[in-house]
């Protein structure tokens, strides 16, 4: 332990240049004539202390008015929607120089709102947090954690027990609980008792934290009667994890009932700063829907106060009747400070300390009697020097207190300060008094709600931090502080993780001789693991590299074998994750050269495959080749280009190994957490599929199944191997639809094995999404896959599988259209908006188009647009949106919008649009990964192709339609419940007769496909009308009319009334509603 250092500040900041008297100087009474017999004379010494006006903000009326107006808007919007409804959130970004008064504006806003609203059981809640300039020493989400701690303190008060009970009812999701309490331990009291404690816990990802935090904030804001004020200060210093979380939450329509105020130093960021980019992105995303959803984003810039405001402030502070009495003083201070209110206060205190401004006990008033030039000379040009001068005037132990506090980025409680100061030889009994002196001198503040202490301003922290210059004294002090913090964290691991971050940062900064390198290496590794658990990948990467530096200097690299191997495995993954592929390769080579066994080299080999396949040059074939070489080392040999005989042999060997058992027998095997060769096979199969080498992918699947049966255990990696093989089979159905049953068998195996590892929700729900989006709807009714698909949404987002998570929404929307569920259902629009908003905030623009275009289709069917077959309206404008795209994004988006327009054209019998859209879709009569989307596209191409091909004698259209008909025919032959009604519907259109239509109508009714039944009835009616069977025709058309009514297609009903005059005044009669 280094020797203790007694810090002497007098040499650098002595009393030279100071007029006698300090801190509210009181002029001496020189003779008896100055005797005072006033009744209130006893408090003159207190009167002689500078007291700044409280509860009065100068020159900020318009800024406060804007913020109060936004808060009031939320309240009024909620009232207009009903007490149980939600009001949109408001976001304000407040910029300005340090000391200009950003925090004071927020504090005064809260004070005023509490005076206005805190009655009748209502409460104005402000969750406030502040980032530190010492952010490298702070844990991820530091300011957000502080804000949540304040929130907990308020909501757990006895008077708000009803709010807490309601909140606990809403916060019932175990995933949300685990992610929130693991990342923000202070919020645990807001959750009720856990329903269950999972036997196996999956590491928390940033995606899971994002989704859990959003859900948590939504629940909190919903439970509060008044809008939550969430204020974060000094966002220019926010960490990357905080920025990622904030971008996600603020870009989203939810949480509602919230006013977010984000303050930042405008002179410390530029357009390339990460927070500047966050503001732009939030404005862009929320601006798209601002008109529809009232989601405004405001920017407020604060500047220095004007001369008159400063004059009023000084007049009030010094107890004068008019600003004119302090005009000279105002002029000098304004010139030095440019109206920065914090600097103004420091300058005034400096003049008091130097006795240039003093309290006259004869006149009982503040006075100054020196010239303008003298006043100017008494004030430092740099506010930091002013504050250092102020700190120097404090007692030695108080100075020590503020210096130590400056090395702690967090707010400190009394217990921590006692422990730290005890290490510097200060008696613990004196600490409370020292803190009181610092508070009275305006150095620190007591945050009463959380019972902590913080610097009154960051400039005071900055000045305190610089009191001890860099060198031996500071290093030794930092070591002592760090040792105390490490002991604290070891004693209370749940609530003091932040202490490890501070200790690691300080110890990394001192000279190596003061800290054993291996101890520091282990500390850095420990902090890196905490960062990873909180989703802070960049922070973890820094910690791991610091760890490696310490390990290299210790001389223990590979001597301490287990620690070195664990470090390299984490570092390889970290470098790869942050895109440092070359460094990842360097580290994995180190492991391959020094590790003792193939098992120990597994992670290195796995990432060796990844660096070739996904590195800067991205070469899937190279990844496959290298992967096969590595698999051979682990005892599994496979050819890169399998021959047909290889596949046949593999199938025979698999059948032999199965011994007439179904593939689902894999789920009965004992599970193992060991990856080894199965992990390698999974990676190689993945890159083989991406490269288009489906034969190798199939061979790997069969080999992996045989290995699993031979070894008599089930690896988790077997699940994605099976699921990937299902996808390959589904894609191959375009050439050979008869393999659907084989794909179904593998799908069952994939689902059953995923259930074995169900605690890994990301894996389980990815499989669910792939199966219910792909193979299952080929044979089952679409509606049976809807609930599993939508259930997968949140868990996939939690696991970071964003494309799968949002893709589940695309599948759900098309399943809804294929299943013929009611268009006016209260579930449809909210679900589409939920997915669309996720696509927006997670920056998936082509996915967003899928949802907004389906919403526009529904609007076209419900309202009466001028042209119902154009996708142009409140939800979507096809031409303007698609005009911004290019390449594959344009191609696939045009495919999907053309499908929807062709669907509308078939419903509204728009022949011109049918021909146009068939031209757009002529190259898309092939399946894609989403079966429901394929079904809808093939259905509309088949129907329109036969109708227009026959009418226009266009053989190419008939050929195109025949291809779609054949797809459904094969599925119908193997018993597909979803394909059979569609097959007979298209077949009836291809060769119309009353009997063929009746069969199609009957099958659609049995399958509850109300919309297709309606379309078939109308077409049968038109067919009979052409045959002059008018009564029968009218009956079919009337049936269609009421079926469209039951579906919710109001616009179609209106067009039918105009087209068929006999429908006017039509009653339902025998046309009963379909359930």
Short mmCIF file of N, CA, C and O in Angstrom, two decimals, residues 51-64 100-101 104-105 108 112 302-306 308-318 323 339 341 345:
data_model
loop_
_atom_site.label_atom_id
_atom_site.label_comp_id
_atom_site.label_asym_id
_atom_site.label_seq_id
_atom_site.Cartn_x
_atom_site.Cartn_y
_atom_site.Cartn_z
N UNK A 51 -26.40 35.24 -0.30
CA UNK A 51 -27.49 34.29 -0.48
C UNK A 51 -28.16 34.60 -1.81
O UNK A 51 -28.74 35.67 -1.97
N UNK A 52 -28.06 33.66 -2.72
CA UNK A 52 -28.68 33.87 -4.02
C UNK A 52 -30.18 33.65 -3.91
O UNK A 52 -30.64 32.80 -3.15
N UNK A 53 -30.97 34.39 -4.68
CA UNK A 53 -32.43 34.26 -4.61
C UNK A 53 -32.88 32.84 -4.92
O UNK A 53 -32.37 32.18 -5.82
N UNK A 54 -33.83 32.37 -4.13
CA UNK A 54 -34.39 31.03 -4.33
C UNK A 54 -35.74 31.13 -5.04
O UNK A 54 -36.45 32.12 -4.93
N UNK A 55 -36.08 30.07 -5.77
CA UNK A 55 -37.39 29.97 -6.43
C UNK A 55 -37.67 31.13 -7.38
O UNK A 55 -38.82 31.55 -7.55
N UNK A 56 -36.63 31.66 -7.94
CA UNK A 56 -36.81 32.70 -8.96
C UNK A 56 -35.78 32.47 -10.05
O UNK A 56 -34.58 32.37 -9.78
N UNK A 57 -36.26 32.35 -11.27
CA UNK A 57 -35.40 32.12 -12.42
C UNK A 57 -35.41 33.38 -13.27
O UNK A 57 -36.47 33.92 -13.57
N UNK A 58 -34.25 33.82 -13.65
CA UNK A 58 -34.13 35.09 -14.35
C UNK A 58 -34.00 34.88 -15.85
O UNK A 58 -33.19 34.07 -16.30
N UNK A 59 -34.80 35.61 -16.61
CA UNK A 59 -34.66 35.66 -18.06
C UNK A 59 -35.04 34.39 -18.80
O UNK A 59 -34.70 34.23 -19.97
N UNK A 60 -35.76 33.48 -18.15
CA UNK A 60 -36.09 32.20 -18.79
C UNK A 60 -37.60 31.99 -18.90
O UNK A 60 -38.06 30.86 -19.00
N UNK A 61 -38.35 33.07 -18.88
CA UNK A 61 -39.81 32.93 -18.90
C UNK A 61 -40.30 32.19 -20.15
O UNK A 61 -41.17 31.33 -20.07
N UNK A 62 -39.75 32.56 -21.30
CA UNK A 62 -40.21 31.93 -22.55
C UNK A 62 -39.85 30.45 -22.59
O UNK A 62 -40.63 29.61 -23.07
N UNK A 63 -38.67 30.07 -22.06
CA UNK A 63 -38.26 28.67 -22.04
C UNK A 63 -39.15 27.85 -21.11
O UNK A 63 -39.59 26.75 -21.46
N UNK A 64 -39.42 28.42 -19.95
CA UNK A 64 -40.32 27.73 -19.02
C UNK A 64 -41.72 27.62 -19.60
O UNK A 64 -42.41 26.60 -19.44
N UNK A 100 -24.96 27.85 -18.20
CA UNK A 100 -25.93 28.80 -18.72
C UNK A 100 -27.29 28.68 -18.04
O UNK A 100 -28.15 29.56 -18.14
N UNK A 101 -27.53 27.54 -17.34
CA UNK A 101 -28.75 27.40 -16.57
C UNK A 101 -29.71 26.33 -17.06
O UNK A 101 -30.90 26.39 -16.78
N UNK A 104 -31.11 24.43 -14.13
CA UNK A 104 -31.97 25.31 -13.32
C UNK A 104 -33.35 25.45 -13.95
O UNK A 104 -34.36 25.53 -13.24
N UNK A 105 -33.41 25.48 -15.28
CA UNK A 105 -34.70 25.59 -15.96
C UNK A 105 -35.54 24.35 -15.66
O UNK A 105 -36.74 24.46 -15.35
N UNK A 108 -36.69 24.41 -11.97
CA UNK A 108 -37.77 25.37 -11.73
C UNK A 108 -39.08 24.89 -12.35
O UNK A 108 -40.16 25.12 -11.81
N UNK A 112 -42.47 24.42 -10.17
CA UNK A 112 -43.73 25.06 -10.52
C UNK A 112 -44.85 24.04 -10.73
O UNK A 112 -45.98 24.23 -10.29
N UNK A 302 -30.29 27.61 -25.00
CA UNK A 302 -30.17 28.63 -23.96
C UNK A 302 -28.87 29.39 -24.15
O UNK A 302 -27.81 28.79 -24.39
N UNK A 303 -28.96 30.71 -24.03
CA UNK A 303 -27.78 31.56 -24.15
C UNK A 303 -27.61 32.34 -22.85
O UNK A 303 -28.44 32.26 -21.94
N UNK A 304 -26.53 33.10 -22.75
CA UNK A 304 -26.31 33.90 -21.56
C UNK A 304 -27.42 34.92 -21.37
O UNK A 304 -28.07 35.36 -22.33
N UNK A 305 -27.66 35.29 -20.10
CA UNK A 305 -28.69 36.28 -19.81
C UNK A 305 -28.24 37.66 -20.30
O UNK A 305 -27.04 37.95 -20.41
N UNK A 306 -29.21 38.52 -20.55
CA UNK A 306 -28.89 39.87 -21.00
C UNK A 306 -28.45 40.73 -19.82
O UNK A 306 -28.59 40.34 -18.65
N UNK A 308 -29.71 43.38 -18.50
CA UNK A 308 -30.80 43.75 -17.58
C UNK A 308 -31.12 42.60 -16.63
O UNK A 308 -31.39 42.84 -15.44
N UNK A 309 -31.13 41.36 -17.15
CA UNK A 309 -31.40 40.20 -16.28
C UNK A 309 -30.32 40.04 -15.22
O UNK A 309 -30.61 39.74 -14.06
N UNK A 310 -29.07 40.25 -15.63
CA UNK A 310 -27.97 40.15 -14.67
C UNK A 310 -28.09 41.26 -13.63
O UNK A 310 -27.87 41.04 -12.43
N UNK A 311 -28.46 42.44 -14.07
CA UNK A 311 -28.64 43.54 -13.13
C UNK A 311 -29.73 43.24 -12.12
O UNK A 311 -29.58 43.51 -10.92
N UNK A 312 -30.83 42.66 -12.58
CA UNK A 312 -31.92 42.31 -11.67
C UNK A 312 -31.47 41.25 -10.69
O UNK A 312 -31.79 41.31 -9.49
N UNK A 313 -30.72 40.24 -11.18
CA UNK A 313 -30.23 39.18 -10.31
C UNK A 313 -29.30 39.75 -9.22
O UNK A 313 -29.44 39.42 -8.04
N UNK A 314 -28.35 40.61 -9.61
CA UNK A 314 -27.42 41.17 -8.63
C UNK A 314 -28.15 42.08 -7.65
O UNK A 314 -27.84 42.09 -6.45
N UNK A 315 -29.11 42.83 -8.14
CA UNK A 315 -29.89 43.71 -7.26
C UNK A 315 -30.63 42.90 -6.20
O UNK A 315 -30.62 43.24 -5.01
N UNK A 316 -31.27 41.80 -6.62
CA UNK A 316 -31.99 40.96 -5.67
C UNK A 316 -31.03 40.28 -4.70
O UNK A 316 -31.31 40.16 -3.50
N UNK A 317 -29.90 39.83 -5.19
CA UNK A 317 -28.92 39.13 -4.35
C UNK A 317 -28.38 40.05 -3.27
O UNK A 317 -28.22 39.65 -2.11
N UNK A 318 -28.10 41.27 -3.64
CA UNK A 318 -27.49 42.22 -2.70
C UNK A 318 -28.54 43.05 -1.96
O UNK A 318 -28.18 43.99 -1.22
N UNK A 323 -31.98 47.78 -9.89
CA UNK A 323 -30.73 47.39 -10.57
C UNK A 323 -29.79 48.56 -10.82
O UNK A 323 -28.58 48.36 -10.99
N UNK A 339 -22.97 36.97 -19.28
CA UNK A 339 -24.32 36.61 -18.86
C UNK A 339 -24.50 35.16 -18.46
O UNK A 339 -25.63 34.73 -18.21
N UNK A 341 -24.98 32.54 -16.01
CA UNK A 341 -25.43 32.74 -14.64
C UNK A 341 -24.55 32.04 -13.62
O UNK A 341 -24.32 32.55 -12.52
N UNK A 345 -22.41 33.98 -10.60
CA UNK A 345 -22.41 33.67 -9.17
C UNK A 345 -20.99 33.49 -8.65
O UNK A 345 -20.65 33.97 -7.56
#
